[in-house]
mmCIF file of C-alpha atoms in Angstrom:
data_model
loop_
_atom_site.group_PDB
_atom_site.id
_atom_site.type_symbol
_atom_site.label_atom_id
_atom_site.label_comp_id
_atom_site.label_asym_id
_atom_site.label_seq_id
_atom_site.Cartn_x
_atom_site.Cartn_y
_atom_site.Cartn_z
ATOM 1 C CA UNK A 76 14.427 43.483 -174.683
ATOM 2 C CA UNK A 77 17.678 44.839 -175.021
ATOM 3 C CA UNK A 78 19.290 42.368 -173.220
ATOM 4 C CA UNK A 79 18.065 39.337 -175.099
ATOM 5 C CA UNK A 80 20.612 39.722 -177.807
ATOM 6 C CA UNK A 81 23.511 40.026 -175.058
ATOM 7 C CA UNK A 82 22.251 37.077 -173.221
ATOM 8 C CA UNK A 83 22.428 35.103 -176.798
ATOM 9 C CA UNK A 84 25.813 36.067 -176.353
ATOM 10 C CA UNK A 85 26.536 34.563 -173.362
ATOM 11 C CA UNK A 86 25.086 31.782 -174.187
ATOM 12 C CA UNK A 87 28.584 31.281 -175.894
ATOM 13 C CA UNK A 88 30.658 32.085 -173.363
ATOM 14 C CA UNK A 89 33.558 30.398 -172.446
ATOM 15 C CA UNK A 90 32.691 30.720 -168.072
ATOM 16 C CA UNK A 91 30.061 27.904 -167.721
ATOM 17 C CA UNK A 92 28.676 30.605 -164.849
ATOM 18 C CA UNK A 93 27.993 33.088 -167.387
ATOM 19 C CA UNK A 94 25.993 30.316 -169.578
ATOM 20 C CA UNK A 95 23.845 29.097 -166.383
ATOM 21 C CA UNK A 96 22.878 32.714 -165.461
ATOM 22 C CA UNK A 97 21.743 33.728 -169.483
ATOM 23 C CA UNK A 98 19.636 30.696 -169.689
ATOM 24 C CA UNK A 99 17.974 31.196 -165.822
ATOM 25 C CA UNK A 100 17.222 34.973 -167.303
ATOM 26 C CA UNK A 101 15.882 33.716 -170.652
ATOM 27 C CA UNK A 102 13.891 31.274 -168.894
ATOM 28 C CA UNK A 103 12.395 33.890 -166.980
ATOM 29 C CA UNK A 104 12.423 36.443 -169.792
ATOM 30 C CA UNK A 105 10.092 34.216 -171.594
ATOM 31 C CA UNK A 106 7.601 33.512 -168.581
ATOM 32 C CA UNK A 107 7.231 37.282 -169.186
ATOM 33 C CA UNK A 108 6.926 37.323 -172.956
ATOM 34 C CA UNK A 109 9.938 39.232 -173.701
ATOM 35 C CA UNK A 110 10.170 39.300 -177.250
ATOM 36 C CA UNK A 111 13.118 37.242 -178.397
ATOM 37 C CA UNK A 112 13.607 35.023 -175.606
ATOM 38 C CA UNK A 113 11.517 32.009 -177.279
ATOM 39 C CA UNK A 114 13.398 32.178 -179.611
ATOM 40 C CA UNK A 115 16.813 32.429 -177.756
ATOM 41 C CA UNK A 116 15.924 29.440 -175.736
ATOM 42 C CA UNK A 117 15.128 27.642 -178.774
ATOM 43 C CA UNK A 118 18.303 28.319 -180.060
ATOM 44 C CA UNK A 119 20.144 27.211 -176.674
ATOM 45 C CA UNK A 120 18.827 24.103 -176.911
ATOM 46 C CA UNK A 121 22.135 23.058 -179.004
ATOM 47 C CA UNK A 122 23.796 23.349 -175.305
ATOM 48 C CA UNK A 123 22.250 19.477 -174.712
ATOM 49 C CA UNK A 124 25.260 18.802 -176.516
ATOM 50 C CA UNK A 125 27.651 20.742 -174.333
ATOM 51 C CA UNK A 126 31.043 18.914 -173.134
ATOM 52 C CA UNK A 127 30.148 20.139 -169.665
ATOM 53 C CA UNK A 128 27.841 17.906 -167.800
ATOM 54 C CA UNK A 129 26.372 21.182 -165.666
ATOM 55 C CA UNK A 130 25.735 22.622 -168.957
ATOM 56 C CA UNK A 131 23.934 19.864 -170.874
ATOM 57 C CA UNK A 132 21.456 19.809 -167.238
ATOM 58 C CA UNK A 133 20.898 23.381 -167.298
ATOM 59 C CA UNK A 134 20.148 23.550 -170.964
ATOM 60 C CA UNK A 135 17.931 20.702 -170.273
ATOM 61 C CA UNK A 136 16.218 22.441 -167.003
ATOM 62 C CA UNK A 137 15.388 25.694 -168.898
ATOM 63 C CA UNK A 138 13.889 23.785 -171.730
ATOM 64 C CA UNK A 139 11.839 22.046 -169.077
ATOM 65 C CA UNK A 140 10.970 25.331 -167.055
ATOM 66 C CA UNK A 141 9.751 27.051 -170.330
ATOM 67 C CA UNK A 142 8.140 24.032 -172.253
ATOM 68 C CA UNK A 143 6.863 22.144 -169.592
ATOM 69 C CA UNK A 144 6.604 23.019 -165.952
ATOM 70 C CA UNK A 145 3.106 24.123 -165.529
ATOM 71 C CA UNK A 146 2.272 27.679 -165.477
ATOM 72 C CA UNK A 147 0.934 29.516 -162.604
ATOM 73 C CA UNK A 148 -1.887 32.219 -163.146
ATOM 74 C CA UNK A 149 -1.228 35.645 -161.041
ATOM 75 C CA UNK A 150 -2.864 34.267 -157.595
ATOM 76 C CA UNK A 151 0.622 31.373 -158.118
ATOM 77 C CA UNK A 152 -2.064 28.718 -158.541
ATOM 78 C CA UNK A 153 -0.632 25.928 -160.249
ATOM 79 C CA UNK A 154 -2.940 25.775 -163.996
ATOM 80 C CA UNK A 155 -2.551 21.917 -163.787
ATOM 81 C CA UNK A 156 -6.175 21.216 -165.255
ATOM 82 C CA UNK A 157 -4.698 22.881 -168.809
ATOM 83 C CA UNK A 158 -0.930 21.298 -168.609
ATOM 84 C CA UNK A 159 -0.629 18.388 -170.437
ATOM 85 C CA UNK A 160 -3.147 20.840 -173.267
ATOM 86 C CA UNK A 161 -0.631 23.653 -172.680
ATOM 87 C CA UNK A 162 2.033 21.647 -173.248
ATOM 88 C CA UNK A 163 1.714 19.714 -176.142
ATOM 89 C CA UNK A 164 0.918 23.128 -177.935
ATOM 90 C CA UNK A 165 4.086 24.748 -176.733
ATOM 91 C CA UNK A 166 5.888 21.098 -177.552
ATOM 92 C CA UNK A 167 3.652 21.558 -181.408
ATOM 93 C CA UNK A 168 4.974 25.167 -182.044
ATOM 94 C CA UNK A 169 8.687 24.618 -181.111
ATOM 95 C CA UNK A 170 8.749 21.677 -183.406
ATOM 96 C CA UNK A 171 7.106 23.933 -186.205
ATOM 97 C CA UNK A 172 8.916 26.404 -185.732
ATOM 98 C CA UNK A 173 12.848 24.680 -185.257
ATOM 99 C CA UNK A 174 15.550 23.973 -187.745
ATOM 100 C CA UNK A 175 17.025 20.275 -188.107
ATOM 101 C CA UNK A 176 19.868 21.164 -185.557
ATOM 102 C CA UNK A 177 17.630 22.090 -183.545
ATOM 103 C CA UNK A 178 15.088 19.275 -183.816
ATOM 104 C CA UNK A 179 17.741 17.423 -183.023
ATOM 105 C CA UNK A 180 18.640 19.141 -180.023
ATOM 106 C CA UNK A 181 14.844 18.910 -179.078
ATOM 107 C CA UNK A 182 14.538 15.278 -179.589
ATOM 108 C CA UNK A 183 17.499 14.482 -177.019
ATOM 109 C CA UNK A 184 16.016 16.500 -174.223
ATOM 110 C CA UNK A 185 12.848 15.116 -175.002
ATOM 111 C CA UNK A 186 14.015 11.512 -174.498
ATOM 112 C CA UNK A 187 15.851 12.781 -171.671
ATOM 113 C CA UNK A 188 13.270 13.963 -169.846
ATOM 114 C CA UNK A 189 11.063 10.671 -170.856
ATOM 115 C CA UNK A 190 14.182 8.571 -169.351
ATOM 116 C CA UNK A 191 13.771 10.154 -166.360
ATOM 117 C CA UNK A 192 10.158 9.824 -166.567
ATOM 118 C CA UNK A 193 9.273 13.203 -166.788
ATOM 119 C CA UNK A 194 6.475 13.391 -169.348
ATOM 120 C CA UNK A 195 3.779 11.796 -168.213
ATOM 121 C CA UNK A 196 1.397 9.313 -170.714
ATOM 122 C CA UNK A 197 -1.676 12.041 -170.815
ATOM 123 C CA UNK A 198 1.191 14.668 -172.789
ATOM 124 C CA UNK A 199 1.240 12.176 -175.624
ATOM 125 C CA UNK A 200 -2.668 11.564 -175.473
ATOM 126 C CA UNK A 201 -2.825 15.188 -176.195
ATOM 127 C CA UNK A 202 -0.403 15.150 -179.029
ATOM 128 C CA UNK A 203 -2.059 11.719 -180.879
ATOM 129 C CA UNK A 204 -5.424 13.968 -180.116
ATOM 130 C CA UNK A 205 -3.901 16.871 -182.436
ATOM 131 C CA UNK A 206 -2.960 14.259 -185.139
ATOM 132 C CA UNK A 207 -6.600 12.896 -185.027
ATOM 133 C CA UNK A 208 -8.762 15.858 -184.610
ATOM 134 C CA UNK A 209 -10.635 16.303 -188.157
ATOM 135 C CA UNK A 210 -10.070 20.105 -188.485
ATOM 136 C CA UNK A 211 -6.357 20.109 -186.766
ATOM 137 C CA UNK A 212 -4.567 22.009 -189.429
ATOM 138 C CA UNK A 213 -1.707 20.118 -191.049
ATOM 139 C CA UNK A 214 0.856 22.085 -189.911
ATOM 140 C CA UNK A 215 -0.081 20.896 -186.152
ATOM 141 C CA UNK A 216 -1.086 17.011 -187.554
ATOM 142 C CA UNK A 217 2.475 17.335 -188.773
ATOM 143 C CA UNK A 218 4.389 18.775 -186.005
ATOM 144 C CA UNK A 219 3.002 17.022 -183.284
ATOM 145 C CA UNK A 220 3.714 13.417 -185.029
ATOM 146 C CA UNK A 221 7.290 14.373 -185.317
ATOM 147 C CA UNK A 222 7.009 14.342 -181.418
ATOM 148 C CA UNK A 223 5.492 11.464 -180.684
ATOM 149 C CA UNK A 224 8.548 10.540 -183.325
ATOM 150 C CA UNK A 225 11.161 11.502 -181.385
ATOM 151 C CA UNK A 226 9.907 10.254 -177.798
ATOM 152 C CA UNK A 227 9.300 6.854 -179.359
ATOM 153 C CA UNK A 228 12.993 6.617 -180.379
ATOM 154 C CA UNK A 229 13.934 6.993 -176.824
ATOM 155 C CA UNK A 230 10.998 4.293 -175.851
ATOM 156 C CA UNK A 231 12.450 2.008 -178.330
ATOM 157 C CA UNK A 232 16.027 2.739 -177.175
ATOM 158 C CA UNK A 233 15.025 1.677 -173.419
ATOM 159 C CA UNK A 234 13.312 -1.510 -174.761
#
């Protein structure tokens, strides 16, 4: 844990290799739980808006490995039946939990991804479920229509 903060670091860095490498090991970091790397990756997610193209798509790739790639239990068995569930809760606590910048930051990967067809129509089925569910707390109601929000800018945009 240790490490996180030095990775945050390099997350700065001026040697595009240096930034690839601290957002492959926070990626991983948080498959483990490390405390801190949520929360570094959340912060990375301002690299979308990186002048180097490799940097933007790596940024983009570990948000996607973290978020939204399935999860594998400890046989490697792809936890598909849960994934589109799994995922709109890890999509509903980012969104509660980031800063504008980083909404912002979230919203343009989130399009990205949906360009590129990514997401898949039963994600948001899960997310309007959370919005209508009669004992949802607020908090989630709230947070999961600000992502519907944002992907239906980038619908609109492609329209």
């Amino acid at each position: 844990t240790a490490a996180i903060p030095r990775l945050k670091n390099m997350l700065q860095s001026k040697n595009i290799g240096d930034v690839s490498e601290s957002l492959k090991i926070l990626t991983r970091a948080h498959h483990f739980g490390l405390p801190g790397a949520t929360s570094a990756l959340q912060k990375s997610l301002s690299l979308v808006w990186h002048s180097e193209a490799s940097v933007k798509d790596d940024a983009s790739k570990a948000f996607s490995e973290a978020f939204i790639s399935p999860q594998l239990n400890e046989e490697g068995e792809n936890l598909r039946d849960n994934f589109d569930i799994q995922t709109a809760h890890n999509l509903i606590v980012l969104v509660a939990k980031s800063n504008k910048s980083e909404l912002a930051s979230l919203e343009e990967v989130l399009c990205n991804l949906l360009n590129k067809n990514l997401l898949e129509n039963s994600l948001f089925d899960c997310l309007w479920d959370a919005v209508r569910a009669a004992n949802q707390k607020g908090w989630v109601k709230a947070a999961a229509l600000r992502t519907l929000a944002m992907v239906s800018k980038s619908t609109d945009e492609s329209t």
